[in-house]
Amino acid sequence: MSKDFYTQFILPYAGIIIKICRAYTDNEEDFQDYYQEVCLQLWKSRDNFKGESKWSTWVYRISLNVSLSLLRKDKKISKKSVALLAIEEEQKPASNPFQEESLKLLYQAIKKLSEVDRAIILLYLEEKSYQEIAEIMGLSPTNIGVKINRIKKKLKTLLYGKVY
Amino acid sequence: MEKSIENIWKEGFESEAKLSSPVISNLYKKKSKLVIQQINSKSKKDNLSLIPVALIIFGILAFMGEMIIGIYVVILITTLFFVNKEMLKDLETVDTKDNTYSYLLNYKNQVKKIMKYSTWIAGFGLPLAILPAYWMFFEDSKIMAKFNTLHLGMEILIVMGLALLLSAIAILGYRLSTQVVYGSLLEKLENTIEDMEELMET
């Protein structure tokens, strides 16, 4: 990966990658692996970007695809009960590094959602239009609207208890 | 008052001092751990499988009344088991204090070293050890009687030819089995290292 590519096309969008990877990982080690994989896939898929959408939309798409695929792989691995090699038996760092308490709680609530719901709400919170979310997720904008309302309700219940 | 999730998100990230990117050189920890764990565990199982093989061969030879050859083969295979065990120990002593990339590189070098030793054992040690077994097996047979009537030069030529043939079969067998058993894992290890190198160019 060239330095130019990293500084021009990844660093300015690192926030997007971090926000998404944090939502799909439970510890620092996984987060770093996910982050790295996203960067690598962005580099490898750069030629597939045709400029039909914004680069940031591309970054969202790749970040979500990579996170979802790694999450599924991780689930398969844990199902097979593969114990981790004790290279370092260190205590895993906190999974939620945010300082702001409400943000921390919101992330915890987001992590309780299904994989797809997590992706939709992350895009919504990042102020992506229904159209853009629909394009990224491969769903219809109407469907997205319905889903977002349902997810928001669910999140409020998770954050504040029962919502009527 | 309850804050909307939109506000929590917006204000939360506004007050986060900085979303700092992870350091590239020390990533892929989990991925690397899994690949290494799989190689280590497979190689241990692989080596352990030598014991039942030795017992089966011993059983067959004992059944054929070739007890001494049986014991000889058991000693050979057991020796191979302990030699392998020692070599595999080296994989676990690779320094883990370095970053993941250096660790993977050192691990890969160690694997290469083991493969080099194993090829040497298969190509040189195995024929050398198996030839006496052949001799013991055919000692009182017609083949051996015929062999003994040959000219010394011819005898040496036949033994050398046999040794070379055994050596070629052993090396081919070792390479083939390594490819079948470890091929995909070693490829994963190689790919992870390549990915990291690609990222570290930044």
PDB file of C-alpha atoms in Angstrom, chain B residues 92-201:
ATOM      1  CA  GLU B  92       6.971 -22.777  20.768  1.00  0.00           C
ATOM      2  CA  THR B  93      10.133 -21.006  21.764  1.00  0.00           C
ATOM      3  CA  VAL B  94       9.882 -18.388  19.015  1.00  0.00           C
ATOM      4  CA  ASP B  95      10.144 -15.010  20.719  1.00  0.00           C
ATOM      5  CA  THR B  96       6.683 -13.578  21.225  1.00  0.00           C
ATOM      6  CA  LYS B  97       7.883 -10.302  22.689  1.00  0.00           C
ATOM      7  CA  ASP B  98       8.375  -8.729  19.282  1.00  0.00           C
ATOM      8  CA  ASN B  99       5.477  -7.334  17.312  1.00  0.00           C
ATOM      9  CA  THR B 100       3.210  -9.748  15.466  1.00  0.00           C
ATOM     10  CA  TYR B 101       4.995  -9.260  12.159  1.00  0.00           C
ATOM     11  CA  SER B 102       8.425 -10.161  13.537  1.00  0.00           C
ATOM     12  CA  TYR B 103       6.906 -13.052  15.422  1.00  0.00           C
ATOM     13  CA  LEU B 104       5.322 -14.426  12.260  1.00  0.00           C
ATOM     14  CA  LEU B 105       8.555 -14.014  10.315  1.00  0.00           C
ATOM     15  CA  ASN B 106      10.557 -15.840  12.993  1.00  0.00           C
ATOM     16  CA  TYR B 107       7.927 -18.535  13.123  1.00  0.00           C
ATOM     17  CA  LYS B 108       8.014 -18.965   9.358  1.00  0.00           C
ATOM     18  CA  ASN B 109      11.806 -19.261   9.437  1.00  0.00           C
ATOM     19  CA  GLN B 110      11.544 -21.881  12.151  1.00  0.00           C
ATOM     20  CA  VAL B 111       9.026 -23.849  10.081  1.00  0.00           C
ATOM     21  CA  LYS B 112      11.359 -23.663   7.082  1.00  0.00           C
ATOM     22  CA  LYS B 113      14.226 -24.921   9.237  1.00  0.00           C
ATOM     23  CA  ILE B 114      12.146 -27.867  10.442  1.00  0.00           C
ATOM     24  CA  MET B 115      11.122 -28.691   6.894  1.00  0.00           C
ATOM     25  CA  LYS B 116      14.735 -28.610   5.804  1.00  0.00           C
ATOM     26  CA  TYR B 117      15.750 -31.023   8.603  1.00  0.00           C
ATOM     27  CA  SER B 118      12.793 -33.262   7.848  1.00  0.00           C
ATOM     28  CA  THR B 119      13.676 -33.414   4.145  1.00  0.00           C
ATOM     29  CA  TRP B 120      17.205 -34.352   5.130  1.00  0.00           C
ATOM     30  CA  ILE B 121      15.928 -37.076   7.463  1.00  0.00           C
ATOM     31  CA  ALA B 122      13.576 -38.382   4.773  1.00  0.00           C
ATOM     32  CA  GLY B 123      16.161 -38.273   2.006  1.00  0.00           C
ATOM     33  CA  PHE B 124      19.241 -39.467   3.821  1.00  0.00           C
ATOM     34  CA  GLY B 125      18.408 -40.862   7.250  1.00  0.00           C
ATOM     35  CA  LEU B 126      15.404 -42.956   6.296  1.00  0.00           C
ATOM     36  CA  PRO B 127      17.041 -44.989   3.464  1.00  0.00           C
ATOM     37  CA  LEU B 128      20.081 -45.505   5.667  1.00  0.00           C
ATOM     38  CA  ALA B 129      17.890 -46.835   8.432  1.00  0.00           C
ATOM     39  CA  ILE B 130      15.603 -48.890   6.216  1.00  0.00           C
ATOM     40  CA  LEU B 131      18.331 -50.721   4.258  1.00  0.00           C
ATOM     41  CA  PRO B 132      19.352 -52.878   7.259  1.00  0.00           C
ATOM     42  CA  ALA B 133      15.668 -53.763   7.677  1.00  0.00           C
ATOM     43  CA  TYR B 134      15.630 -54.940   4.071  1.00  0.00           C
ATOM     44  CA  TRP B 135      18.734 -56.960   4.699  1.00  0.00           C
ATOM     45  CA  MET B 136      17.200 -58.528   7.821  1.00  0.00           C
ATOM     46  CA  PHE B 137      13.973 -59.272   5.981  1.00  0.00           C
ATOM     47  CA  PHE B 138      15.596 -60.968   2.976  1.00  0.00           C
ATOM     48  CA  GLU B 139      18.521 -62.484   4.918  1.00  0.00           C
ATOM     49  CA  ASP B 140      17.727 -66.168   4.316  1.00  0.00           C
ATOM     50  CA  SER B 141      15.755 -65.734   1.134  1.00  0.00           C
ATOM     51  CA  LYS B 142      16.571 -66.830  -2.416  1.00  0.00           C
ATOM     52  CA  ILE B 143      16.891 -63.198  -3.445  1.00  0.00           C
ATOM     53  CA  MET B 144      19.665 -62.651  -0.931  1.00  0.00           C
ATOM     54  CA  ALA B 145      21.402 -65.860  -2.018  1.00  0.00           C
ATOM     55  CA  LYS B 146      21.316 -64.640  -5.592  1.00  0.00           C
ATOM     56  CA  PHE B 147      22.487 -61.212  -4.509  1.00  0.00           C
ATOM     57  CA  ASN B 148      25.479 -62.750  -2.724  1.00  0.00           C
ATOM     58  CA  THR B 149      26.621 -64.431  -5.940  1.00  0.00           C
ATOM     59  CA  LEU B 150      26.948 -61.058  -7.648  1.00  0.00           C
ATOM     60  CA  HIS B 151      30.186 -59.164  -8.167  1.00  0.00           C
ATOM     61  CA  LEU B 152      30.981 -56.707  -5.324  1.00  0.00           C
ATOM     62  CA  GLY B 153      30.751 -53.716  -7.663  1.00  0.00           C
ATOM     63  CA  MET B 154      27.311 -54.836  -8.797  1.00  0.00           C
ATOM     64  CA  GLU B 155      26.237 -55.377  -5.191  1.00  0.00           C
ATOM     65  CA  ILE B 156      27.296 -51.859  -4.265  1.00  0.00           C
ATOM     66  CA  LEU B 157      25.533 -50.508  -7.343  1.00  0.00           C
ATOM     67  CA  ILE B 158      22.282 -52.282  -6.410  1.00  0.00           C
ATOM     68  CA  VAL B 159      22.455 -51.089  -2.797  1.00  0.00           C
ATOM     69  CA  MET B 160      23.179 -47.539  -3.934  1.00  0.00           C
ATOM     70  CA  GLY B 161      20.362 -47.689  -6.460  1.00  0.00           C
ATOM     71  CA  LEU B 162      18.000 -48.980  -3.816  1.00  0.00           C
ATOM     72  CA  ALA B 163      19.097 -46.256  -1.410  1.00  0.00           C
ATOM     73  CA  LEU B 164      18.572 -43.565  -4.043  1.00  0.00           C
ATOM     74  CA  LEU B 165      15.166 -44.942  -4.925  1.00  0.00           C
ATOM     75  CA  LEU B 166      14.171 -45.020  -1.259  1.00  0.00           C
ATOM     76  CA  SER B 167      15.510 -41.519  -0.820  1.00  0.00           C
ATOM     77  CA  ALA B 168      13.506 -40.196  -3.772  1.00  0.00           C
ATOM     78  CA  ILE B 169      10.323 -41.925  -2.587  1.00  0.00           C
ATOM     79  CA  ALA B 170      10.819 -40.655   0.968  1.00  0.00           C
ATOM     80  CA  ILE B 171      11.415 -37.036  -0.122  1.00  0.00           C
ATOM     81  CA  LEU B 172       8.471 -37.132  -2.519  1.00  0.00           C
ATOM     82  CA  GLY B 173       6.257 -38.690   0.139  1.00  0.00           C
ATOM     83  CA  TYR B 174       7.318 -36.108   2.726  1.00  0.00           C
ATOM     84  CA  ARG B 175       6.717 -33.171   0.363  1.00  0.00           C
ATOM     85  CA  LEU B 176       3.383 -34.520  -0.772  1.00  0.00           C
ATOM     86  CA  SER B 177       2.120 -35.198   2.744  1.00  0.00           C
ATOM     87  CA  THR B 178       3.334 -31.784   3.928  1.00  0.00           C
ATOM     88  CA  GLN B 179       1.475 -30.152   1.076  1.00  0.00           C
ATOM     89  CA  VAL B 180      -1.706 -32.069   1.821  1.00  0.00           C
ATOM     90  CA  VAL B 181      -1.631 -31.601   5.587  1.00  0.00           C
ATOM     91  CA  TYR B 182      -0.069 -28.160   5.969  1.00  0.00           C
ATOM     92  CA  GLY B 183      -0.381 -26.597   2.516  1.00  0.00           C
ATOM     93  CA  SER B 184      -3.368 -24.371   3.195  1.00  0.00           C
ATOM     94  CA  LEU B 185      -2.131 -23.359   6.650  1.00  0.00           C
ATOM     95  CA  LEU B 186       1.316 -22.430   5.407  1.00  0.00           C
ATOM     96  CA  GLU B 187      -0.318 -20.454   2.629  1.00  0.00           C
ATOM     97  CA  LYS B 188      -2.407 -18.607   5.238  1.00  0.00           C
ATOM     98  CA  LEU B 189       0.753 -17.830   7.197  1.00  0.00           C
ATOM     99  CA  GLU B 190       2.447 -16.570   4.060  1.00  0.00           C
ATOM    100  CA  ASN B 191      -0.579 -14.472   3.073  1.00  0.00           C
ATOM    101  CA  THR B 192      -0.834 -12.906   6.519  1.00  0.00           C
ATOM    102  CA  ILE B 193       2.819 -11.910   6.361  1.00  0.00           C
ATOM    103  CA  GLU B 194       2.342 -10.498   2.852  1.00  0.00           C
ATOM    104  CA  ASP B 195      -0.746  -8.547   3.952  1.00  0.00           C
ATOM    105  CA  MET B 196       1.173  -7.066   6.838  1.00  0.00           C
ATOM    106  CA  GLU B 197       4.090  -6.144   4.605  1.00  0.00           C
ATOM    107  CA  GLU B 198       1.704  -4.455   2.222  1.00  0.00           C
ATOM    108  CA  LEU B 199       0.181  -2.447   5.052  1.00  0.00           C
ATOM    109  CA  MET B 200       3.489  -1.634   6.646  1.00  0.00           C
ATOM    110  CA  GLU B 201       4.684   0.072   3.483  1.00  0.00           C
TER     111      GLU B 201
END
